[in-house]
Coordinates of C-alpha atoms and ligand atoms in Angstrom, one line a residue:
X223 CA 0.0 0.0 0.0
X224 CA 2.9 2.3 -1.1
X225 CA 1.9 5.9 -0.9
X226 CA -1.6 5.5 0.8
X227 CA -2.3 7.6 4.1
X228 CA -2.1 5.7 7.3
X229 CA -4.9 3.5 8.2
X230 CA -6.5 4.8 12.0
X231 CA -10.2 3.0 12.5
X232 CA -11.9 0.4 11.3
X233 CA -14.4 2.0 9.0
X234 CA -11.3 3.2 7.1
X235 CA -10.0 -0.1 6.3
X236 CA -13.3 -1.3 5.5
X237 CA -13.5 1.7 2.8
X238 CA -10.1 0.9 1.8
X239 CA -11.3 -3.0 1.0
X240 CA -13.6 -2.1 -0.4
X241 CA -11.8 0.8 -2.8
X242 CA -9.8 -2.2 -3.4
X243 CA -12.6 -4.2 -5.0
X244 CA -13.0 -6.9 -1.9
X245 CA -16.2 -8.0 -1.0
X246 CA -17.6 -6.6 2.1
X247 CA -18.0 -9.8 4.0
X248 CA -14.3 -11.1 3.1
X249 CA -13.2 -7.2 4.3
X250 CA -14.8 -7.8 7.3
X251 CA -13.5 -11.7 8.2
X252 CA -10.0 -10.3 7.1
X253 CA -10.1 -7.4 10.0
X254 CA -11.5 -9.9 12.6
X255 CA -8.8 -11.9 11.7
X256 CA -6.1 -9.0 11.8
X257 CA -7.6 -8.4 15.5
X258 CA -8.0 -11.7 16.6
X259 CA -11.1 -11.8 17.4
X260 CA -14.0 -14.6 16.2
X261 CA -14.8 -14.5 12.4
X262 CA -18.8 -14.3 13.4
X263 CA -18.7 -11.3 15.3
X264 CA -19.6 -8.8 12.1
X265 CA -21.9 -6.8 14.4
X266 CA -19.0 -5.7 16.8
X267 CA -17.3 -4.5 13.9
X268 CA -20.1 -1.8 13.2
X269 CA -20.4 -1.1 17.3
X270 CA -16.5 -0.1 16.7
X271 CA -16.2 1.3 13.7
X272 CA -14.2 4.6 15.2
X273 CA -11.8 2.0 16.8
X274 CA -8.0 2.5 16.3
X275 CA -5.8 0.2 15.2
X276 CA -2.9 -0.5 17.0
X277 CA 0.2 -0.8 14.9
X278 CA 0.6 -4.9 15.2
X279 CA -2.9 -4.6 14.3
X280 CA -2.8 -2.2 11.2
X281 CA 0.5 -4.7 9.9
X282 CA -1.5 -8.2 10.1
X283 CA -4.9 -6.1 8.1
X284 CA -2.3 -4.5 5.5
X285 CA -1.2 -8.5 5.2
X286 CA -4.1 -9.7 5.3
X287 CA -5.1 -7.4 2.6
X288 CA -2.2 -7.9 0.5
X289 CA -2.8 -12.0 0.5
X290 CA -6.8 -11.2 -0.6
X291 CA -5.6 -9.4 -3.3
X292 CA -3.5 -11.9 -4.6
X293 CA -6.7 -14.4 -4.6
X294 CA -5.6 -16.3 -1.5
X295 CA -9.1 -17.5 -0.4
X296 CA -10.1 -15.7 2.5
X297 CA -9.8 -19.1 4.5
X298 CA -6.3 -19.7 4.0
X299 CA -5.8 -16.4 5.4
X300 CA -7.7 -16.1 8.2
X301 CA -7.2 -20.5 8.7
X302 CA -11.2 -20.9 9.5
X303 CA -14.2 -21.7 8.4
X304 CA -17.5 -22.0 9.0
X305 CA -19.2 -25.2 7.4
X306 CA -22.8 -26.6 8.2
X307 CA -22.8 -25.0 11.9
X308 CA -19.2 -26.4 12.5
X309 CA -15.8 -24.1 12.9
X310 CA -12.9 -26.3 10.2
X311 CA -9.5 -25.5 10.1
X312 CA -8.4 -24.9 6.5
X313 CA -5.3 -24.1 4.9
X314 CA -3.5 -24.8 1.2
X315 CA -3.5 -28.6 1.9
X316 CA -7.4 -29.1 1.3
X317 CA -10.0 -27.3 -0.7
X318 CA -11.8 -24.2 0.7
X319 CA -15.2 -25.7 1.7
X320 CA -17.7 -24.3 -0.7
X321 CA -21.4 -23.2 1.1
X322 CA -22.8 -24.9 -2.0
X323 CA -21.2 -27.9 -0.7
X324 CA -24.1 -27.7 2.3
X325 CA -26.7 -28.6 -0.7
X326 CA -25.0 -31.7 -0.5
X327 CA -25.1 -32.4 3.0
X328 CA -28.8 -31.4 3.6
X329 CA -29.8 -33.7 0.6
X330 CA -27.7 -36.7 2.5
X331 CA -29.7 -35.8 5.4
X332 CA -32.7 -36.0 3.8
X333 CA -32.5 -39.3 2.4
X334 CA -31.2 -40.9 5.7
X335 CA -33.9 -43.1 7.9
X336 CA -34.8 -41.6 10.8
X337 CA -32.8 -43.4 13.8
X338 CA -35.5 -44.9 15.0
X339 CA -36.1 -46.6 11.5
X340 CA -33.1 -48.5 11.9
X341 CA -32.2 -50.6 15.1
X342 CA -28.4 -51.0 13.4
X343 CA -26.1 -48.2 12.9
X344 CA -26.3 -46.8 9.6
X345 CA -22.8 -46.5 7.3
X346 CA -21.8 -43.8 5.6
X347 CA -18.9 -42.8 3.3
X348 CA -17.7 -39.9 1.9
X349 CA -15.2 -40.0 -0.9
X350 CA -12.6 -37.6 -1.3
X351 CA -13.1 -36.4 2.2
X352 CA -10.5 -32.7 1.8
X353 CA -11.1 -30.9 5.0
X354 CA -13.3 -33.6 6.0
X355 CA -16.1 -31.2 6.0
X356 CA -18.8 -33.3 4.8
X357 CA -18.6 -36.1 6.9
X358 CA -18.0 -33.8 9.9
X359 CA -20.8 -32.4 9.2
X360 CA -22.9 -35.2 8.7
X361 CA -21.9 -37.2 12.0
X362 CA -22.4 -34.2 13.9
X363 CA -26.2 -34.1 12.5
X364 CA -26.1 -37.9 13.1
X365 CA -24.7 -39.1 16.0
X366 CA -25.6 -42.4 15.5
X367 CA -24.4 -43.4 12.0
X368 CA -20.9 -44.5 11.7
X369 CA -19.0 -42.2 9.2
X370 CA -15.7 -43.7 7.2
X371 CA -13.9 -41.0 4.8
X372 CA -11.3 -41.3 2.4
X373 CA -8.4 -39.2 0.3
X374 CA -5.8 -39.9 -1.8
X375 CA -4.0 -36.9 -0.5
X376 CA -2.2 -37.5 2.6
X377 CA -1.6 -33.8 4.0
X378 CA -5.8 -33.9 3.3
X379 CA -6.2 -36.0 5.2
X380 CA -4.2 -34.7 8.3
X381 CA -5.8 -31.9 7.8
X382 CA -9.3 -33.9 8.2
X383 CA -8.2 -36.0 11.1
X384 CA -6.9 -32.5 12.9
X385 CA -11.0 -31.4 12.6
X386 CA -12.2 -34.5 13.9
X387 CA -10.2 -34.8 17.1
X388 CA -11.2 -30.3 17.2
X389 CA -14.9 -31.3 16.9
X390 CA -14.4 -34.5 19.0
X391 CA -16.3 -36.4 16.1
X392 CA -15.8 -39.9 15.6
X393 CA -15.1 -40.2 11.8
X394 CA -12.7 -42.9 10.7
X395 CA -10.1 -41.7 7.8
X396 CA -7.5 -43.1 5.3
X397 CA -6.3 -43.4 2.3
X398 CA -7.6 -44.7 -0.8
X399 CA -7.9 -43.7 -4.6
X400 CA -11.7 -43.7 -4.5
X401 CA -12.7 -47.4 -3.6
X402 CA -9.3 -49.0 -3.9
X403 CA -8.9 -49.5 -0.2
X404 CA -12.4 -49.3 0.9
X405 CA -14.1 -52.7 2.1
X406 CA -17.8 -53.7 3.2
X407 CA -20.9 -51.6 1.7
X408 CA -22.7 -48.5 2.8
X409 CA -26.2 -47.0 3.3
X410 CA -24.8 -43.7 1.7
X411 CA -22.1 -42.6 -0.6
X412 CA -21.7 -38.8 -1.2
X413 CA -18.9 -37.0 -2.9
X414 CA -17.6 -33.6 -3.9
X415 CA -15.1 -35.0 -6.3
X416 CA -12.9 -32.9 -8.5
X417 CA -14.9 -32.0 -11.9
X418 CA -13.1 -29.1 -13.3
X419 CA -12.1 -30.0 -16.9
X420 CA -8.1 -29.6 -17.3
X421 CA -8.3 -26.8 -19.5
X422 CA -11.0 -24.5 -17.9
X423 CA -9.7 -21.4 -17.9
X424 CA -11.1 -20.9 -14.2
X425 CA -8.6 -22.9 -12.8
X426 CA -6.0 -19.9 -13.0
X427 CA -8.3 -18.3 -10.3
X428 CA -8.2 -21.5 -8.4
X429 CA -4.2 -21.5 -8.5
X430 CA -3.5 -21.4 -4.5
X431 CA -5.9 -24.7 -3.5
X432 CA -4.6 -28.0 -4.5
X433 CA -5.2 -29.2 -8.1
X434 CA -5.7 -32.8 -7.3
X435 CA -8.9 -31.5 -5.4
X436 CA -10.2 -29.6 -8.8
X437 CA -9.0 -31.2 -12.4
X438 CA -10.8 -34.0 -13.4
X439 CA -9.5 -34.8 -17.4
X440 CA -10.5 -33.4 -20.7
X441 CA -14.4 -33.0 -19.7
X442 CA -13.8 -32.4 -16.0
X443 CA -16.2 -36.0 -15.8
X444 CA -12.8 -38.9 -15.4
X445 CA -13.5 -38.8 -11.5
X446 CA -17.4 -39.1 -11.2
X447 CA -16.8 -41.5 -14.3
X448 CA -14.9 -43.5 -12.1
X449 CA -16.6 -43.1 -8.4
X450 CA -20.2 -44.5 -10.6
X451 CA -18.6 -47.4 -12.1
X452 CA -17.8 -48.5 -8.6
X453 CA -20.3 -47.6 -6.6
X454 CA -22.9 -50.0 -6.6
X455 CA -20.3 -52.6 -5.5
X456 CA -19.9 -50.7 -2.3
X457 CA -23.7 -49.6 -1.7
X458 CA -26.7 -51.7 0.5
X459 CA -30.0 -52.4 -1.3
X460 CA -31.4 -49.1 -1.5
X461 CA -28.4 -47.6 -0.6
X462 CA -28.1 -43.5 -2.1
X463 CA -25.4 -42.5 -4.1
X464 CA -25.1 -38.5 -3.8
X465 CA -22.1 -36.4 -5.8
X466 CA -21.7 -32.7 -6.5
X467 CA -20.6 -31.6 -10.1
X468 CA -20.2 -28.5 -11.9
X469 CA -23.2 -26.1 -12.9
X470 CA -23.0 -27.9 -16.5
X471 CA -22.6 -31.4 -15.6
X472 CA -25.9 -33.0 -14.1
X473 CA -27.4 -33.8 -17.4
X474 CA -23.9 -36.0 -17.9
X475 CA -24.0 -37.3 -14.5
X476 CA -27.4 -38.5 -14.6
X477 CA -26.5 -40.3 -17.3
X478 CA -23.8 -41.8 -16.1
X479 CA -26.0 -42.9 -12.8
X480 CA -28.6 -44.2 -15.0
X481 CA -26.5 -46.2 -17.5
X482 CA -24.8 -48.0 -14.4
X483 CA -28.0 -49.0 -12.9
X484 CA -29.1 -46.4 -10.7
X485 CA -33.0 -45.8 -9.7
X486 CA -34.2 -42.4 -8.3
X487 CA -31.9 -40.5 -10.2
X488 CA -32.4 -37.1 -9.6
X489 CA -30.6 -33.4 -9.2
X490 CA -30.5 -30.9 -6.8
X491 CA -30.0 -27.2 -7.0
X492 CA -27.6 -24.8 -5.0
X493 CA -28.3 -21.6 -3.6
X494 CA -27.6 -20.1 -6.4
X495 CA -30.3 -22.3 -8.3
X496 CA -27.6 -24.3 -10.6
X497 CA -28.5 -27.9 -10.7
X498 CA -24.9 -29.3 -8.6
X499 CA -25.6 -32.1 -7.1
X500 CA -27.1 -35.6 -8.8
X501 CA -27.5 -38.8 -7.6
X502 CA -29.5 -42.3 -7.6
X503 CA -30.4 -45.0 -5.4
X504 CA -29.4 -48.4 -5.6
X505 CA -32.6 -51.1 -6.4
X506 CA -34.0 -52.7 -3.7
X507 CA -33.1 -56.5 -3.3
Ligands
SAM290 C1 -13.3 -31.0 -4.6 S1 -12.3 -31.6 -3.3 C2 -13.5 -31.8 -2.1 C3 -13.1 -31.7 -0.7 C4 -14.2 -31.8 0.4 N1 -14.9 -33.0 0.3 C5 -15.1 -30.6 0.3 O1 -16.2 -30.7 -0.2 O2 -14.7 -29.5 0.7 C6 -11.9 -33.2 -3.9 C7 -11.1 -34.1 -3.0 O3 -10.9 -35.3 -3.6 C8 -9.6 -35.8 -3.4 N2 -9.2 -36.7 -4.5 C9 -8.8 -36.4 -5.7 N3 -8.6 -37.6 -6.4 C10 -8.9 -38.6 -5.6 C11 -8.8 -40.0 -5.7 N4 -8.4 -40.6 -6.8 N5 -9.2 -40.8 -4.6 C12 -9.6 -40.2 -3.5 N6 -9.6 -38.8 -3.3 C13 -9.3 -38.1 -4.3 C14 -8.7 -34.5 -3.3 O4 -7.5 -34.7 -2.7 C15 -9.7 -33.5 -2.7 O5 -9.5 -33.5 -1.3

């Protein structure tokens, strides 16, 4: 910020964000962050907005800023976020959880039995587990289900275990290319796989999270090809078999579900309204 006038309160580095061209809620995460205080507390920043800075504080924003501008997601920066309720820790090892990721979660939830449906435990899996976010999230909302999750990365997946033992949830993780080290069948498979085709020009924008969690091949399709050949192997009669995709890809992936043998198949939309999540059930016996 050569040549710009010292920064005194808040409210100016909020206008000077937003000058900048950041988005008012990642200015306001970023100067939490800079004063150590917790990401959700937006409101205080307004209640303090003539607030000096001291100058430890005003060096981590100017950082902070700096890192933003770059295209650092604000999560690396700041090392948080909020996913499905639950506080992760994130940084350049796993993806940046993605709130469209929650359509995901709520649709798993949805399909689920209630627990008093089932007198056994019910199994879930999630595949390409990155932060671990989804199956955090899901054994949080069930407590009774047993939750397995698995990555081929291994710094993802100490990432994942680092949440778990945070959030004192019991998921089980380890290492697999999809299936190849998973035994025994589940009541639900979901998956945010990587489905960004290797020469989408968005993936320049993606350039600081890892690009074994985003490139999926010429069509972006090689890894949910892969994950529905498999799947039915590894599912329980009726078992669901949910997986997030790109804005352009559930007419392919329905296809995909439905050549392989999958009932129910179905997409969801995401907040935004795109169609980015498809899946199918398995036939009963
Ligand atoms: C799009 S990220 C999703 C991360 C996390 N589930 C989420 O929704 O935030 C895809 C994940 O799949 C993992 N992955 C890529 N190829 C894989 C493979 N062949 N087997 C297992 N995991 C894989 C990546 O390491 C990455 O963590």
């Amino acid at each position: 910020m050569t040549g710009s006038p010292p920064i005194h309160t808040l409210a100016q580095c909020l206008a000077q964000a937003q000058t900048l061209g950041l988005a008012r809620l990642d200015a306001q995460m970023l100067l939490l962050h800079s004063l150590a205080r917790p990401l959700h507390e937006r409101a205080w920043l307004l209640a303090h907005d003539t607030d000096l800075l001291s100058p430890t504080q005003g060096t981590a924003w100017q950082m902070a800023l700096q890192r933003r501008l770059a295209g650092e997601p604000v999560a690396y920066i700041t090392g948080r976020k909020e996913f499905f309720g639950l506080t992760l820790a994130i940084d350049p090892r796993v993806l940046d959880p993605r709130p469209d990721t929650e359509t995901l979660v709520d649709w798993a939830l949805a399909v689920l039995p209630a627990p008093c449906q089932r007198p056994d435990s019910l199994r879930i899996l999630d595949l390409g587990t990155g932060s671990g976010a989804i199956a955090l999230a899901l054994q949080h909302a069930r407590p009774d289900a047993q939750l397995w999750a698995v990555d081929a990365s291994e710094a993802a997946l100490a990432v994942a275990r680092t949440n778990a033992a945070q959030l004192q949830l019991p998921v089980r993780f380890w290492a697999s290319d999809w299936f190849a080290q998973v035994d025994g069948v589940f009541d639900l498979i979901v998956s945010n796989p990587p489905y960004i085709a290797d020469a989408d020009p968005h993936l320049a924008a993606l350039r600081h999270e890892p690009l074994q969690a985003l490139s999926s091949g010429a069509d972006g399709l090689d890894d949910l090809r892969r994950i529905v050949a498999a799947a039915l192997a590894h599912l329980s009669p009726s078992g669901w078999l949910l997986l997030e995709h790109g804005f352009d890809q559930a007419q392919a992936v329905r296809a995909l579900l439905q050549q392989a043998g999958f009932i129910q198949v179905q997409s969801h939309a995401d907040l935004a309204g795109h169609a980015r999540c498809s899946g199918g059930q398995k036939p009963p016996k």
